[in-house]
XYZ file of C-alpha atoms in Angstrom:
608
model
C 32.420 -0.086 4.738
C 32.150 -1.175 8.352
C 29.135 -3.463 8.377
C 27.526 -4.690 11.604
C 24.740 -7.271 11.717
C 22.067 -7.560 14.383
C 20.564 -11.057 14.687
C 17.308 -11.745 16.527
C 16.759 -15.465 17.183
C 13.059 -15.918 17.912
C 10.860 -18.921 18.588
C 9.498 -18.905 15.044
C 11.788 -16.710 12.944
C 15.381 -15.475 12.862
C 15.727 -11.869 11.673
C 18.813 -9.953 10.536
C 19.484 -6.224 10.152
C 22.788 -4.995 8.687
C 23.990 -1.391 8.997
C 27.026 0.577 7.826
C 28.928 2.296 10.660
C 31.400 4.203 8.434
C 30.061 7.745 8.860
C 26.719 7.688 10.600
C 24.487 4.728 11.291
C 22.905 3.652 8.006
C 20.870 0.459 7.617
C 21.444 -1.257 4.305
C 19.592 -4.605 4.296
C 17.345 -6.970 6.271
C 16.388 -10.650 6.035
C 14.211 -13.210 7.787
C 14.184 -17.037 7.830
C 12.504 -19.736 9.901
C 14.334 -20.487 13.165
C 16.153 -23.823 13.178
C 15.787 -25.799 16.407
C 14.378 -24.550 19.702
C 15.269 -20.963 20.568
C 18.391 -20.652 22.710
C 20.099 -23.851 21.513
C 23.059 -24.435 19.189
C 20.640 -25.712 16.531
C 19.844 -22.030 15.962
C 23.243 -21.440 14.323
C 22.182 -23.068 11.044
C 19.252 -20.651 10.698
C 21.409 -17.656 11.632
C 23.927 -18.554 8.902
C 21.144 -18.841 6.310
C 19.686 -15.458 7.328
C 23.113 -13.776 7.259
C 23.968 -15.257 3.869
C 20.616 -14.181 2.450
C 21.154 -10.604 3.650
C 24.791 -10.440 2.524
C 23.997 -11.927 -0.903
C 21.548 -9.106 -1.576
C 24.372 -6.548 -1.153
C 26.875 -8.729 -3.052
C 29.277 -9.567 -0.246
C 30.235 -12.588 1.824
C 29.365 -13.108 5.503
C 33.039 -13.152 6.547
C 33.356 -9.500 5.422
C 31.118 -8.364 8.303
C 32.870 -6.420 11.052
C 30.699 -7.647 13.975
C 27.626 -9.804 14.564
C 25.401 -8.904 17.543
C 23.020 -11.625 18.696
C 20.123 -11.269 21.125
C 20.099 -12.706 24.601
C 17.723 -15.496 23.551
C 17.921 -17.009 27.001
C 17.537 -17.065 30.052
C 13.944 -17.469 28.942
C 12.769 -20.060 26.468
C 9.086 -19.986 25.770
C 6.595 -22.674 24.934
C 8.924 -25.643 24.716
C 6.193 -27.916 25.993
C 2.695 -26.560 25.644
C 0.333 -29.377 26.450
C -3.333 -29.702 27.104
C -3.754 -30.969 30.631
C -7.043 -32.721 31.282
C -8.550 -35.445 33.395
C -8.421 -38.583 31.293
C -11.354 -40.970 31.679
C -10.927 -44.212 29.776
C -14.042 -46.355 29.461
C -13.313 -49.682 27.794
C -16.815 -50.152 26.459
C -17.968 -50.688 22.915
C -20.030 -47.570 22.397
C -20.052 -45.501 19.307
C -21.120 -42.046 18.477
C -21.138 -41.818 14.762
C -22.032 -39.218 12.149
C -21.693 -40.753 8.662
C -22.816 -38.926 5.536
C -25.117 -41.722 4.374
C -27.245 -43.270 7.152
C -30.405 -45.030 6.021
C -33.960 -45.045 7.330
C -35.140 -43.169 10.397
C -36.063 -43.845 14.025
C -34.728 -45.933 16.926
C -34.131 -49.687 16.863
C -33.285 -51.857 19.873
C -32.224 -55.513 19.825
C -29.383 -57.979 20.247
C -26.605 -58.016 17.657
C -26.461 -60.790 15.028
C -24.423 -61.287 11.842
C -26.251 -61.069 8.519
C -25.521 -64.757 7.789
C -27.253 -65.779 11.027
C -30.644 -64.403 9.963
C -31.666 -67.542 8.028
C -31.190 -69.644 11.177
C -33.281 -67.409 13.452
C -36.778 -68.524 14.395
C -37.241 -66.425 17.503
C -39.381 -63.322 17.723
C -36.550 -61.521 19.553
C -35.686 -58.065 18.202
C -32.274 -58.063 16.494
C -29.764 -55.564 15.105
C -28.079 -56.919 11.970
C -24.300 -56.547 11.543
C -23.187 -56.358 7.884
C -19.435 -56.439 6.994
C -17.969 -54.656 3.965
C -17.422 -57.971 2.188
C -21.201 -58.220 1.582
C -22.415 -56.117 -1.372
C -25.520 -53.949 -1.015
C -27.724 -56.122 -3.244
C -26.973 -59.286 -1.253
C -27.485 -57.458 2.027
C -30.865 -56.037 0.943
C -31.991 -59.417 -0.395
C -31.165 -61.272 2.851
C -32.822 -58.612 4.984
C -36.021 -58.768 2.889
C -36.037 -62.564 3.127
C -35.778 -62.280 6.907
C -38.650 -59.779 6.987
C -40.832 -62.312 5.087
C -40.020 -64.884 7.816
C -41.294 -62.315 10.389
C -37.850 -61.944 11.977
C -37.898 -58.682 13.950
C -34.948 -56.758 12.516
C -35.074 -53.342 14.202
C -31.882 -51.825 12.763
C -28.598 -52.507 10.965
C -24.925 -51.604 11.361
C -22.881 -51.597 8.138
C -19.140 -51.368 7.579
C -19.372 -49.869 4.093
C -21.086 -46.649 2.998
C -24.185 -48.311 1.520
C -26.764 -47.208 4.126
C -29.019 -45.285 1.739
C -28.685 -47.812 -1.123
C -29.659 -50.738 1.100
C -32.467 -48.772 2.767
C -33.989 -47.942 -0.646
C -34.226 -51.672 -1.453
C -35.872 -52.820 1.779
C -39.531 -53.819 2.105
C -39.530 -52.439 5.649
C -37.746 -49.261 6.710
C -35.298 -49.597 9.603
C -32.586 -47.259 10.949
C -29.224 -48.083 9.349
C -25.846 -46.727 10.448
C -22.989 -47.232 7.987
C -19.247 -46.426 7.708
C -18.478 -48.337 10.939
C -14.784 -49.046 10.363
C -14.128 -51.495 13.212
C -17.179 -53.676 12.708
C -15.147 -56.748 13.691
C -15.040 -55.354 17.231
C -18.823 -55.366 17.591
C -19.745 -57.953 20.264
C -22.341 -60.430 18.989
C -25.409 -61.397 20.992
C -25.331 -58.184 23.052
C -28.085 -55.618 23.472
C -27.678 -52.684 21.067
C -29.555 -49.580 19.991
C -29.439 -47.800 16.630
C -30.823 -44.299 16.069
C -31.057 -42.288 12.845
C -32.539 -38.782 12.796
C -34.326 -37.129 9.881
C -32.162 -35.024 7.525
C -31.258 -31.724 9.148
C -31.997 -33.008 12.653
C -29.944 -34.741 15.359
C -30.545 -37.810 17.502
C -32.420 -37.382 20.788
C -32.529 -40.737 22.595
C -28.950 -42.033 22.521
C -27.399 -38.599 23.158
C -29.371 -38.347 26.410
C -27.877 -40.239 29.402
C -31.408 -40.951 30.642
C -32.365 -42.183 27.198
C -29.448 -44.636 27.332
C -30.453 -45.616 30.875
C -33.976 -46.373 29.640
C -32.799 -48.429 26.656
C -30.256 -50.486 28.608
C -32.034 -50.499 31.985
C -29.063 -48.910 33.765
C -28.711 -48.225 37.472
C -27.923 -44.674 38.672
C -24.230 -45.596 39.103
C -24.062 -47.087 35.604
C -25.757 -43.964 34.227
C -22.940 -41.809 35.652
C -20.375 -43.900 33.769
C -22.062 -43.522 30.382
C -22.114 -39.707 30.451
C -18.934 -39.505 28.237
C -20.730 -41.711 25.685
C -23.883 -39.584 25.573
C -21.729 -36.436 25.266
C -19.886 -37.996 22.340
C -23.189 -38.437 20.508
C -24.593 -34.923 20.917
C -25.172 -33.251 17.548
C -24.894 -36.477 15.516
C -27.461 -37.550 12.955
C -26.957 -41.239 13.732
C -25.538 -43.443 16.469
C -25.024 -46.999 17.682
C -24.628 -47.964 21.333
C -23.834 -51.578 22.277
C -23.810 -53.027 25.794
C -20.540 -54.873 26.349
C -20.309 -58.294 28.006
C -20.309 -58.267 31.798
C -16.787 -57.744 33.147
C -15.640 -56.140 29.888
C -16.167 -52.594 31.112
C -13.146 -51.020 32.768
C -12.529 -47.474 33.859
C -9.208 -45.819 34.583
C -8.776 -42.232 35.659
C -5.548 -40.266 35.296
C -6.198 -37.104 37.336
C -5.315 -33.695 35.944
C -3.470 -33.003 39.210
C -2.320 -29.889 41.029
C 0.246 -27.249 40.153
C 2.578 -26.152 42.953
C 3.490 -22.490 42.412
C 6.565 -21.202 44.249
C 7.138 -17.474 44.491
C 6.770 -15.047 47.380
C 4.924 -17.972 48.963
C 3.967 -21.499 47.907
C 0.483 -22.310 46.684
C -1.224 -25.400 45.268
C -3.970 -25.072 42.676
C -5.893 -27.866 40.970
C -5.840 -27.835 37.176
C -9.509 -28.882 37.151
C -10.335 -25.547 38.817
C -9.688 -23.876 35.467
C -7.377 -21.252 34.034
C -8.780 -18.266 35.945
C -8.061 -19.975 39.277
C -4.518 -20.861 38.138
C -3.776 -17.338 36.922
C -5.226 -15.773 40.098
C -3.010 -18.050 42.188
C -0.039 -17.081 40.022
C -0.633 -13.382 40.690
C -0.766 -14.095 44.437
C 2.729 -15.641 44.488
C 4.298 -13.384 41.799
C 7.172 -13.092 41.012
C 7.372 -16.788 40.223
C 10.521 -18.711 41.100
C 9.544 -22.226 40.004
C 6.633 -24.576 39.314
C 6.171 -28.286 39.947
C 3.285 -30.706 39.540
C 1.875 -33.585 41.556
C 3.581 -36.889 40.811
C 1.431 -39.429 38.972
C -0.813 -36.795 37.373
C -1.076 -35.347 33.874
C 0.264 -31.950 34.893
C 3.099 -33.523 36.914
C 4.214 -35.421 33.826
C 4.027 -32.298 31.689
C 6.201 -30.230 34.054
C 8.805 -32.984 34.275
C 8.941 -33.274 30.465
C 9.615 -29.531 30.266
C 12.616 -29.924 32.567
C 13.919 -33.014 30.771
C 13.657 -31.411 27.313
C 15.355 -28.225 28.486
C 18.028 -30.177 30.361
C 18.927 -32.114 27.210
C 18.869 -29.074 24.943
C 20.963 -26.813 27.153
C 23.181 -29.484 28.724
C 21.959 -28.495 32.175
C 21.225 -30.469 35.294
C 17.438 -30.823 35.529
C 17.517 -29.503 39.087
C 18.934 -26.187 37.829
C 16.062 -25.572 35.401
C 13.388 -23.305 36.837
C 10.024 -22.372 35.346
C 9.839 -18.595 35.326
C 6.274 -18.122 34.061
C 3.199 -20.056 32.966
C 0.072 -19.158 31.041
C -3.081 -21.228 31.588
C -5.962 -21.109 29.097
C -9.324 -22.918 29.181
C -9.919 -24.981 26.072
C -11.525 -28.132 24.696
C -9.782 -31.156 23.259
C -11.166 -34.060 21.264
C -10.694 -37.226 23.336
C -10.977 -40.550 21.546
C -13.966 -42.528 22.759
C -12.482 -45.803 23.940
C -14.348 -48.760 22.463
C -15.646 -46.623 19.616
C -16.159 -48.475 16.369
C -15.395 -45.696 13.884
C -12.688 -43.615 15.564
C -15.131 -41.320 17.371
C -14.076 -38.339 19.465
C -15.771 -36.300 22.183
C -14.837 -32.764 23.237
C -13.613 -32.594 26.823
C -12.882 -29.558 28.981
C -9.164 -28.972 29.408
C -6.574 -26.448 30.493
C -3.710 -25.636 28.124
C -0.431 -24.614 29.745
C 2.523 -22.738 28.264
C 5.697 -22.773 30.360
C 8.674 -20.436 30.165
C 11.935 -21.859 31.438
C 14.867 -20.119 33.079
C 18.213 -21.912 32.959
C 21.176 -21.495 35.293
C 23.596 -20.203 32.667
C 23.486 -18.552 29.296
C 23.525 -21.087 26.425
C 23.918 -18.049 24.162
C 27.635 -18.103 24.968
C 27.869 -21.509 23.294
C 25.863 -20.253 20.313
C 28.115 -17.186 20.008
C 31.293 -19.318 20.017
C 29.921 -21.688 17.399
C 28.725 -18.828 15.179
C 32.089 -17.086 15.468
C 33.883 -20.299 14.499
C 31.604 -20.733 11.461
C 31.899 -17.138 10.192
C 35.330 -15.944 11.437
C 33.523 -12.745 12.502
C 33.445 -11.270 15.999
C 30.158 -12.246 17.700
C 28.791 -10.264 20.646
C 25.797 -11.026 22.855
C 23.562 -7.972 23.027
C 21.119 -6.931 25.726
C 17.742 -8.236 26.843
C 15.343 -8.739 23.944
C 12.636 -6.392 25.182
C 15.193 -3.578 25.718
C 16.525 -4.068 22.205
C 12.969 -4.081 20.838
C 12.414 -0.664 22.463
C 15.390 0.773 20.566
C 14.051 -0.724 17.345
C 10.502 0.497 18.003
C 11.725 4.065 18.522
C 12.690 4.120 14.825
C 8.942 3.997 14.021
C 7.985 7.380 12.522
C 5.943 9.430 14.999
C 7.094 7.521 18.090
C 8.962 8.974 21.058
C 9.732 8.370 24.718
C 7.953 7.503 27.021
C 6.881 4.396 25.155
C 5.721 0.815 25.736
C 6.514 -1.943 23.272
C 4.761 -5.293 23.062
C 6.888 -7.838 21.218
C 4.442 -10.631 20.450
C 6.374 -13.523 18.967
C 5.859 -17.216 18.498
C 6.730 -18.430 21.971
C 6.631 -15.484 24.354
C 5.151 -12.036 24.861
C 7.889 -9.566 25.768
C 7.102 -6.042 26.897
C 9.177 -3.034 27.913
C 8.571 0.512 29.108
C 11.047 3.322 28.457
C 10.600 6.625 30.275
C 11.763 10.069 29.192
C 15.118 9.529 30.881
C 15.783 6.389 28.853
C 15.296 3.997 31.789
C 13.851 0.664 30.667
C 11.740 -1.842 32.597
C 10.984 -5.129 30.849
C 9.196 -8.441 31.446
C 8.717 -11.744 29.608
C 5.587 -13.890 29.698
C 4.956 -17.414 28.447
C 2.526 -17.944 25.591
C 2.115 -16.308 22.182
C 1.540 -17.322 18.553
C 2.467 -20.997 18.853
C 0.065 -21.491 21.735
C -2.765 -19.975 19.663
C -1.965 -22.440 16.873
C -2.016 -25.305 19.368
C -5.435 -24.246 20.700
C -6.883 -24.031 17.176
C -5.414 -27.426 16.265
C -6.727 -29.097 19.398
C -10.221 -27.555 19.514
C -10.913 -28.262 15.831
C -9.396 -31.753 16.050
C -6.895 -31.096 13.238
C -4.007 -33.438 12.447
C -1.910 -30.901 10.547
C -0.090 -28.178 12.539
C 0.520 -26.143 9.361
C -3.211 -26.137 8.597
C -3.929 -24.741 12.078
C -1.235 -22.103 11.452
C -2.939 -21.140 8.160
C -6.329 -20.882 9.903
C -4.731 -18.581 12.493
C -3.206 -16.259 9.912
C -5.852 -16.039 7.169
C -9.502 -15.218 6.601
C -12.056 -17.934 5.825
C -14.606 -18.169 3.041
C -17.304 -20.491 1.712
C -17.164 -21.457 -1.967
C -20.780 -20.899 -3.029
C -20.288 -21.579 -6.728
C -17.417 -22.086 -9.142
C -17.423 -18.322 -9.724
C -17.899 -16.786 -6.282
C -16.956 -17.132 -2.638
C -18.503 -15.576 0.456
C -16.023 -14.397 3.090
C -16.596 -14.943 6.792
C -17.616 -11.278 7.165
C -20.420 -11.744 4.614
C -18.734 -9.991 1.673
C -18.794 -11.737 -1.721
C -15.960 -12.039 -4.245
C -16.582 -13.018 -7.894
C -14.106 -14.602 -10.335
C -13.883 -14.456 -14.108
C -12.326 -17.900 -14.341
C -13.957 -20.928 -12.662
C -12.464 -22.165 -9.405
C -11.206 -25.712 -8.965
C -14.257 -27.992 -8.864
C -12.866 -29.771 -5.779
C -13.448 -26.557 -3.776
C -17.178 -26.366 -4.514
C -19.324 -26.020 -1.356
C -16.186 -26.253 0.833
C -14.920 -23.966 3.577
C -11.555 -22.593 2.474
C -8.634 -20.605 3.859
C -7.996 -17.654 1.552
C -4.263 -17.048 1.136
C -2.629 -14.572 -1.208
C -2.065 -17.006 -4.036
C -4.296 -19.992 -3.256
C -7.340 -21.354 -1.475
C -6.898 -24.271 0.908
C -9.914 -26.459 1.761
C -10.482 -27.020 5.490
C -10.886 -30.813 5.921
C -13.348 -30.716 8.825
C -17.126 -30.811 9.118
C -17.123 -27.687 11.288
C -19.100 -24.715 9.987
C -17.268 -21.569 8.947
C -18.824 -19.803 11.953
C -17.460 -22.438 14.345
C -13.927 -22.238 12.884
C -13.981 -18.430 13.099
C -15.153 -18.459 16.726
C -12.440 -20.970 17.722
C -9.750 -18.873 15.977
C -10.812 -15.563 17.534
C -11.337 -16.998 21.019
C -7.889 -18.636 20.945
C -6.308 -15.286 20.085
C -8.214 -13.454 22.804
C -7.368 -16.075 25.442
C -3.641 -15.845 24.731
C -2.830 -12.424 23.299
C -5.261 -10.163 25.139
C -4.634 -11.981 28.453
C -0.849 -11.673 28.075
C -0.971 -8.051 26.941
C -2.925 -7.006 30.034
C -0.560 -9.035 32.263
C 2.490 -7.480 30.628
C 1.289 -3.885 30.782
C 0.242 -4.156 34.415
C 3.698 -5.503 35.281
C 5.661 -2.707 33.609
C 3.302 0.268 33.875
C 4.277 2.969 36.388
C 2.567 2.056 39.680
C 1.065 -0.941 37.819
C -1.671 1.328 36.458
C -2.570 0.826 32.796
C -4.070 4.317 32.641
C -0.606 5.799 33.200
C 0.468 4.478 29.771
C -0.133 6.726 26.750
C 1.450 4.948 23.774
C 1.891 1.268 22.943
C 3.731 0.012 19.858
C 3.152 -3.585 18.713
C 6.146 -5.366 17.209
C 6.900 -8.975 16.290
C 5.342 -11.429 13.858
C 1.934 -11.522 15.525
C 1.553 -7.751 15.013
C 1.155 -8.552 11.298
C -1.919 -10.659 12.004
C -5.147 -9.433 10.397
C -7.052 -9.519 13.722
C -4.653 -9.214 16.667
C -3.763 -5.472 16.505
C -7.470 -4.620 16.346
C -8.290 -6.944 19.282
C -5.527 -5.464 21.436
C -6.412 -1.877 20.470
C -10.066 -2.485 21.374
C -9.086 -3.907 24.767
C -6.620 -1.113 25.557
C -9.077 1.584 24.472
C -10.909 0.891 27.748
C -7.865 2.336 29.518
C -7.363 5.291 27.174
C -4.214 3.802 25.612
C -3.189 4.609 22.024
C -2.042 1.378 20.374
C -0.849 0.455 16.894
C 1.585 -1.705 14.925
C 5.131 -0.411 14.662
C 6.924 0.431 11.425
C 10.569 -0.254 12.199
C 12.921 2.171 10.412
C 9.858 3.304 8.448
C 10.273 0.329 6.115
C 10.030 -3.002 7.963
C 6.565 -2.836 9.495
C 6.468 -4.474 12.961
C 9.250 -6.913 12.014
C 12.969 -6.569 12.751
C 12.643 -4.517 15.962
C 15.097 -6.562 18.059
C 17.641 -6.987 15.234
C 17.508 -3.243 14.567
C 17.796 -2.486 18.289
C 20.898 -4.690 18.602
C 22.665 -2.691 15.893
C 21.622 0.646 17.405
C 22.719 -0.493 20.879
C 26.173 -1.469 19.600
C 26.475 1.808 17.662
C 25.525 3.782 20.800
C 28.056 1.890 22.908
C 30.837 2.786 20.446
C 29.787 6.431 20.515
C 29.288 6.467 24.298
C 25.611 7.318 23.924
C 22.719 6.392 26.178
C 19.479 4.884 24.933
């Protein structure tokens, strides 16, 4: 047996295809593992060895018995090494909280100066006060002291509590007042300052403190001061309860780190402000295309992001930073949760932002280093194959029913690669920044999730609501019943439905909100990049000149993406579907398969 392995090192996965060259080309085994390290670096070798061993073990042979290993040209492009959300950062050092605890007490709006619970017995004034109650005071003691103060005609208009006893204390009071609880950083509340507490009725949201003019009325703010409190009022929108406290004079500071401007260098140079949004950035990109490099204004968020891209790539590829050029960017409008500075319970407000994915071109091929290291580890000849998109075309052509001319869309984790092959076998290909990992980042950021893997699960799986211990309702409205009861901890929770388990989604977002965020993230990245890619490679840049499109890569397995792309391309009369590489692999393994076929053709003197 003369066995040759094709190895596709991707951003997310490393795939292997092994074929026997003895008589005719015959594929015998495939494997796939998670990529180790960033694509195009020597860290990839560990993952390649695991994938090769896994494939060879299944046919009962050792890796060193392979005749040749063909690896993909994983550089000169490396996608999504530094996707960041670039936004204007406004930091207001004021003690203002927007809060939404599960157990507020009472109802209405209370305004007064802040005092500690222990101070109530010493008050004789008729001034309105807001009582501050630390967690060290139990609910019975707190209720007793408040009632005693009421009997002394002390005007307590509201309370702020560190624990979660809002309802319990409210039920024991002789006079109902709005109570906000679960305020973690109660020690940061300034005493003796004007404050307002608002609690809405169940099922409703606050109206006064979420309105900048409402805050201006309560705190007697000037027009200039009203402008500064807009981030606070935005943070409170949709909450059932809130506390806003005026900080001592001189304790309010504001610092602005501008989003900055991108400097796009291509056929000409153009500056575009990030705050103008993604459509303006992408329009400017098309005006200077093809892109040669990108830089950002010094001292701005986007300037820092671009420099970090160069530094990371310089370290990983042992290149001089000056030799690292950004070949493509993808800008997407999004929202990110920004921590409200001065907040007393870790509050966040959604802020408009632009997410950027950058694709980097280096001055030399780090794949040569990877090939040498892999050859030393395996004692097998290692060859660097052709451009990924070209190899993916060869792999895609093994899909039953496919033929030239053909367009492939290889939608991976970091980049969207596309290629067009005409009837004569001539191939035109292009790479664009942004794919699956950027979608995950958008979901993570817009839903305010801490766990990247959770965002990845939301991207890949359908959602459902657990309505009882014996049934769930999927996001599309369909109901599924179970003979055995579900785990009680899932009751009334939104869950991600995987093949063998249900994962609760630890956010207060509705299932509709999570679904909208997931689908919009996919449309912003995948549909945008698909249209860009097809326009770049289509004959005469006309999408209507394309007849057939085959989707390959991990994202083609997604339960929504092929349908989204097919719907979009149907406007242009394009037939689109997921590939089935070699009739067995589905949309996976296209590049690995293409590498083997390319090497086989070169030995036989064949053209594509």
